[in-house]
Amino acid sequence: MGNITTADPAAETSQFARRAAEHIAAATGVPEHDYALTLGSGWGGAAEMIGETTHVLPAEEIPGFHLSGVAGHPGTVSSILTPAGRRALVIGSRTHFYEGRGIDAVVHGVRTAAAAGARTMILTNGCGGLRPSFRPGVPVLISDHINMTSASPLRGAHFVDLTDLYSPRIRGIAREVDPTLEEGVYLQLAGPHYETPAEVAMVRSLGADLVGMSTALEAIAARAAGLEVFGISLVTNMAAGISDRPLSHAEVLEEGRSAGPRISRLLAGILERLDD
Ligand code: 8IG
């Protein structure tokens, strides 16, 4: 083992991301991507309207990527050419913290996006809603997060400012596209179990509006890599105990399907205006 990589775990992981980015550049012939999007539960088809999909790579062929264990995640990484001539890297294969592959695997997509040249990271997810207006099918802008995984993608004395982590600029653009959009605080738990009703009452009292199993750790890694971060949730279920309906992943997928056209138009509209 080389002594640089053993001495500096952060250098090791960014090197791994660079290899993934080189694979993507070679397989697509696209040397650099401008934006990256990670598609969460319910968002599988949401990138379709942002432009022409020119390449679709199986995730498992890209160094460090894994087939997602979650139904409804496409398991591919795609390159899309936007009408403005920009390139979007669409990561349809997220590794979740609860998969137990370690935190570097969770944020590998984000680090790969940065290594591929992206300046903007768009993180999407499906989540439980904690406010009465956050009903299934409603997209919500993430204004801030609470990381309750007890973990960080950063190691060593790497102090990163997370004030305005979720870009006020891009949230403003999103509200120009859809003025009815509301904002909320997203709380990430480790999962994979959903919460008990008592835990839902707890996280509400902590200030959360949305609860899920992704995004916060990736947002931290994205900020640390210098990316502008935008987060958007699709509420796919009321969090446990808020409605008396039992929670199921089938419900999550169904809400994604019915919200599909709206969230797809929304992402396309945001990307169109990002460079203004
Ligand atoms: I989709 O209600 C989805 N993901 N923790 N709680 C948590 N994660 C989720 C939920 C939910 N819905």
mmCIF file of N, CA and C in Angstrom, residues 195-249:
data_model
loop_
_atom_site.group_PDB
_atom_site.id
_atom_site.type_symbol
_atom_site.label_atom_id
_atom_site.label_comp_id
_atom_site.label_asym_id
_atom_site.label_seq_id
_atom_site.Cartn_x
_atom_site.Cartn_y
_atom_site.Cartn_z
ATOM 1 N N GLU A 195 -39.555 5.193 11.531
ATOM 2 C CA GLU A 195 -39.595 5.594 12.929
ATOM 3 C C GLU A 195 -40.786 4.972 13.662
ATOM 4 N N THR A 196 -40.661 4.931 14.970
ATOM 5 C CA THR A 196 -41.843 4.684 15.792
ATOM 6 C C THR A 196 -42.591 6.016 15.922
ATOM 7 N N PRO A 197 -43.865 5.974 16.254
ATOM 8 C CA PRO A 197 -44.583 7.242 16.496
ATOM 9 C C PRO A 197 -43.901 8.092 17.568
ATOM 10 N N ALA A 198 -43.307 7.479 18.578
ATOM 11 C CA ALA A 198 -42.622 8.267 19.616
ATOM 12 C C ALA A 198 -41.401 8.967 19.034
ATOM 13 N N GLU A 199 -40.690 8.294 18.141
ATOM 14 C CA GLU A 199 -39.525 8.934 17.502
ATOM 15 C C GLU A 199 -39.958 10.082 16.591
ATOM 16 N N VAL A 200 -41.094 9.908 15.928
ATOM 17 C CA VAL A 200 -41.609 10.982 15.080
ATOM 18 C C VAL A 200 -41.947 12.202 15.941
ATOM 19 N N ALA A 201 -42.568 11.980 17.094
ATOM 20 C CA ALA A 201 -42.863 13.105 18.000
ATOM 21 C C ALA A 201 -41.562 13.773 18.443
ATOM 22 N N MET A 202 -40.530 12.973 18.696
ATOM 23 C CA MET A 202 -39.238 13.525 19.109
ATOM 24 C C MET A 202 -38.637 14.391 18.005
ATOM 25 N N VAL A 203 -38.579 13.869 16.782
ATOM 26 C CA VAL A 203 -37.902 14.642 15.737
ATOM 27 C C VAL A 203 -38.694 15.902 15.362
ATOM 28 N N ARG A 204 -39.997 15.854 15.504
ATOM 29 C CA ARG A 204 -40.781 17.088 15.309
ATOM 30 C C ARG A 204 -40.375 18.127 16.333
ATOM 31 N N SER A 205 -40.225 17.695 17.581
ATOM 32 C CA SER A 205 -39.886 18.669 18.627
ATOM 33 C C SER A 205 -38.467 19.190 18.441
ATOM 34 N N LEU A 206 -37.647 18.478 17.701
ATOM 35 C CA LEU A 206 -36.279 18.937 17.423
ATOM 36 C C LEU A 206 -36.240 19.941 16.268
ATOM 37 N N GLY A 207 -37.354 20.098 15.582
ATOM 38 C CA GLY A 207 -37.376 21.088 14.503
ATOM 39 C C GLY A 207 -37.385 20.505 13.114
ATOM 40 N N ALA A 208 -37.604 19.193 12.988
ATOM 41 C CA ALA A 208 -37.626 18.583 11.662
ATOM 42 C C ALA A 208 -39.019 18.705 11.035
ATOM 43 N N ASP A 209 -39.027 18.869 9.717
ATOM 44 C CA ASP A 209 -40.275 18.886 8.945
ATOM 45 C C ASP A 209 -40.390 17.668 8.043
ATOM 46 N N LEU A 210 -39.235 17.054 7.761
ATOM 47 C CA LEU A 210 -39.139 15.923 6.836
ATOM 48 C C LEU A 210 -38.190 14.915 7.462
ATOM 49 N N VAL A 211 -38.475 13.637 7.291
ATOM 50 C CA VAL A 211 -37.564 12.641 7.862
ATOM 51 C C VAL A 211 -37.255 11.573 6.821
ATOM 52 N N GLY A 212 -35.968 11.230 6.735
ATOM 53 C CA GLY A 212 -35.569 10.255 5.736
ATOM 54 C C GLY A 212 -34.240 9.625 6.065
ATOM 55 N N MET A 213 -33.687 8.885 5.098
ATOM 56 C CA MET A 213 -32.505 8.052 5.343
ATOM 57 C C MET A 213 -31.345 8.386 4.407
ATOM 58 N N SER A 214 -31.309 9.623 3.903
ATOM 59 C CA SER A 214 -30.227 9.973 2.969
ATOM 60 C C SER A 214 -29.914 11.455 3.078
ATOM 61 N N THR A 215 -29.220 11.957 2.087
ATOM 62 C CA THR A 215 -29.075 13.398 1.770
ATOM 63 C C THR A 215 -28.168 14.213 2.697
ATOM 64 N N ALA A 216 -28.364 14.154 4.020
ATOM 65 C CA ALA A 216 -27.574 15.050 4.887
ATOM 66 C C ALA A 216 -26.077 14.739 4.776
ATOM 67 N N LEU A 217 -25.716 13.470 4.854
ATOM 68 C CA LEU A 217 -24.292 13.105 4.779
ATOM 69 C C LEU A 217 -23.716 13.478 3.408
ATOM 70 N N GLU A 218 -24.526 13.288 2.368
ATOM 71 C CA GLU A 218 -24.061 13.627 1.016
ATOM 72 C C GLU A 218 -23.908 15.146 0.863
ATOM 73 N N ALA A 219 -24.835 15.891 1.476
ATOM 74 C CA ALA A 219 -24.744 17.355 1.389
ATOM 75 C C ALA A 219 -23.464 17.851 2.068
ATOM 76 N N ILE A 220 -23.123 17.251 3.195
ATOM 77 C CA ILE A 220 -21.894 17.649 3.909
ATOM 78 C C ILE A 220 -20.678 17.386 3.015
ATOM 79 N N ALA A 221 -20.625 16.190 2.422
ATOM 80 C CA ALA A 221 -19.485 15.853 1.558
ATOM 81 C C ALA A 221 -19.443 16.770 0.339
ATOM 82 N N ALA A 222 -20.620 17.125 -0.180
ATOM 83 C CA ALA A 222 -20.672 17.996 -1.353
ATOM 84 C C ALA A 222 -20.130 19.379 -1.011
ATOM 85 N N ARG A 223 -20.558 19.915 0.135
ATOM 86 C CA ARG A 223 -20.056 21.223 0.544
ATOM 87 C C ARG A 223 -18.537 21.166 0.739
ATOM 88 N N ALA A 224 -18.075 20.086 1.382
ATOM 89 C CA ALA A 224 -16.634 19.953 1.633
ATOM 90 C C ALA A 224 -15.862 19.897 0.319
ATOM 91 N N ALA A 225 -16.515 19.365 -0.738
ATOM 92 C CA ALA A 225 -15.858 19.276 -2.051
ATOM 93 C C ALA A 225 -16.028 20.562 -2.858
ATOM 94 N N GLY A 226 -16.694 21.559 -2.278
ATOM 95 C CA GLY A 226 -16.813 22.851 -2.935
ATOM 96 C C GLY A 226 -18.004 22.997 -3.865
ATOM 97 N N LEU A 227 -18.945 22.062 -3.789
ATOM 98 C CA LEU A 227 -20.102 22.126 -4.679
ATOM 99 C C LEU A 227 -21.203 23.007 -4.094
ATOM 100 N N GLU A 228 -21.971 23.646 -4.963
ATOM 101 C CA GLU A 228 -23.187 24.331 -4.529
ATOM 102 C C GLU A 228 -24.267 23.257 -4.407
ATOM 103 N N VAL A 229 -24.946 23.235 -3.269
ATOM 104 C CA VAL A 229 -25.850 22.123 -2.962
ATOM 105 C C VAL A 229 -27.305 22.570 -3.029
ATOM 106 N N PHE A 230 -28.107 21.763 -3.699
ATOM 107 C CA PHE A 230 -29.557 21.962 -3.701
ATOM 108 C C PHE A 230 -30.201 20.646 -3.283
ATOM 109 N N GLY A 231 -31.146 20.702 -2.354
ATOM 110 C CA GLY A 231 -31.818 19.485 -1.898
ATOM 111 C C GLY A 231 -33.315 19.625 -2.044
ATOM 112 N N ILE A 232 -33.935 18.574 -2.532
ATOM 113 C CA ILE A 232 -35.395 18.600 -2.651
ATOM 114 C C ILE A 232 -35.962 17.227 -2.329
ATOM 115 N N SER A 233 -36.980 17.236 -1.485
ATOM 116 C CA SER A 233 -37.619 15.993 -1.048
ATOM 117 C C SER A 233 -38.964 15.843 -1.736
ATOM 118 N N LEU A 234 -39.328 14.619 -2.002
ATOM 119 C CA LEU A 234 -40.714 14.323 -2.361
ATOM 120 C C LEU A 234 -41.322 13.616 -1.154
ATOM 121 N N VAL A 235 -42.306 14.241 -0.554
ATOM 122 C CA VAL A 235 -42.985 13.566 0.554
ATOM 123 C C VAL A 235 -43.740 12.378 -0.037
ATOM 124 N N THR A 236 -43.418 11.193 0.443
ATOM 125 C CA THR A 236 -44.085 10.014 -0.115
ATOM 126 C C THR A 236 -45.011 9.370 0.901
ATOM 127 N N ASN A 237 -44.872 9.766 2.129
ATOM 128 C CA ASN A 237 -45.755 9.233 3.172
ATOM 129 C C ASN A 237 -45.770 10.212 4.334
ATOM 130 N N MET A 238 -46.855 10.190 5.090
ATOM 131 C CA MET A 238 -46.859 10.912 6.357
ATOM 132 C C MET A 238 -46.026 10.071 7.313
ATOM 133 N N ALA A 239 -45.171 10.699 8.111
ATOM 134 C CA ALA A 239 -44.334 9.938 9.035
ATOM 135 C C ALA A 239 -45.206 9.164 10.020
ATOM 136 N N ALA A 240 -44.645 8.118 10.579
ATOM 137 C CA ALA A 240 -45.413 7.188 11.413
ATOM 138 C C ALA A 240 -46.170 7.923 12.518
ATOM 139 N N GLY A 241 -47.430 7.542 12.700
ATOM 140 C CA GLY A 241 -48.219 8.109 13.782
ATOM 141 C C GLY A 241 -48.909 9.413 13.398
ATOM 142 N N ILE A 242 -48.497 10.035 12.271
ATOM 143 C CA ILE A 242 -49.145 11.296 11.853
ATOM 144 C C ILE A 242 -50.435 10.982 11.114
ATOM 145 N N SER A 243 -50.376 9.912 10.290
ATOM 146 C CA SER A 243 -51.644 9.422 9.739
ATOM 147 C C SER A 243 -51.782 7.990 10.245
ATOM 148 N N ASP A 244 -52.957 7.406 10.137
ATOM 149 C CA ASP A 244 -53.072 6.044 10.670
ATOM 150 C C ASP A 244 -52.804 4.985 9.599
ATOM 151 N N ARG A 245 -52.329 5.461 8.418
ATOM 152 C CA ARG A 245 -51.977 4.486 7.362
ATOM 153 C C ARG A 245 -50.655 3.818 7.674
ATOM 154 N N PRO A 246 -50.538 2.518 7.505
ATOM 155 C CA PRO A 246 -49.233 1.880 7.695
ATOM 156 C C PRO A 246 -48.257 2.334 6.600
ATOM 157 N N LEU A 247 -46.966 2.361 6.930
ATOM 158 C CA LEU A 247 -45.962 2.798 5.963
ATOM 159 C C LEU A 247 -45.526 1.636 5.085
ATOM 160 N N SER A 248 -45.383 1.909 3.781
ATOM 161 C CA SER A 248 -44.877 0.851 2.904
ATOM 162 C C SER A 248 -44.081 1.448 1.762
ATOM 163 N N HIS A 249 -43.090 0.698 1.288
ATOM 164 C CA HIS A 249 -42.288 1.187 0.167
ATOM 165 C C HIS A 249 -43.119 1.218 -1.115
#
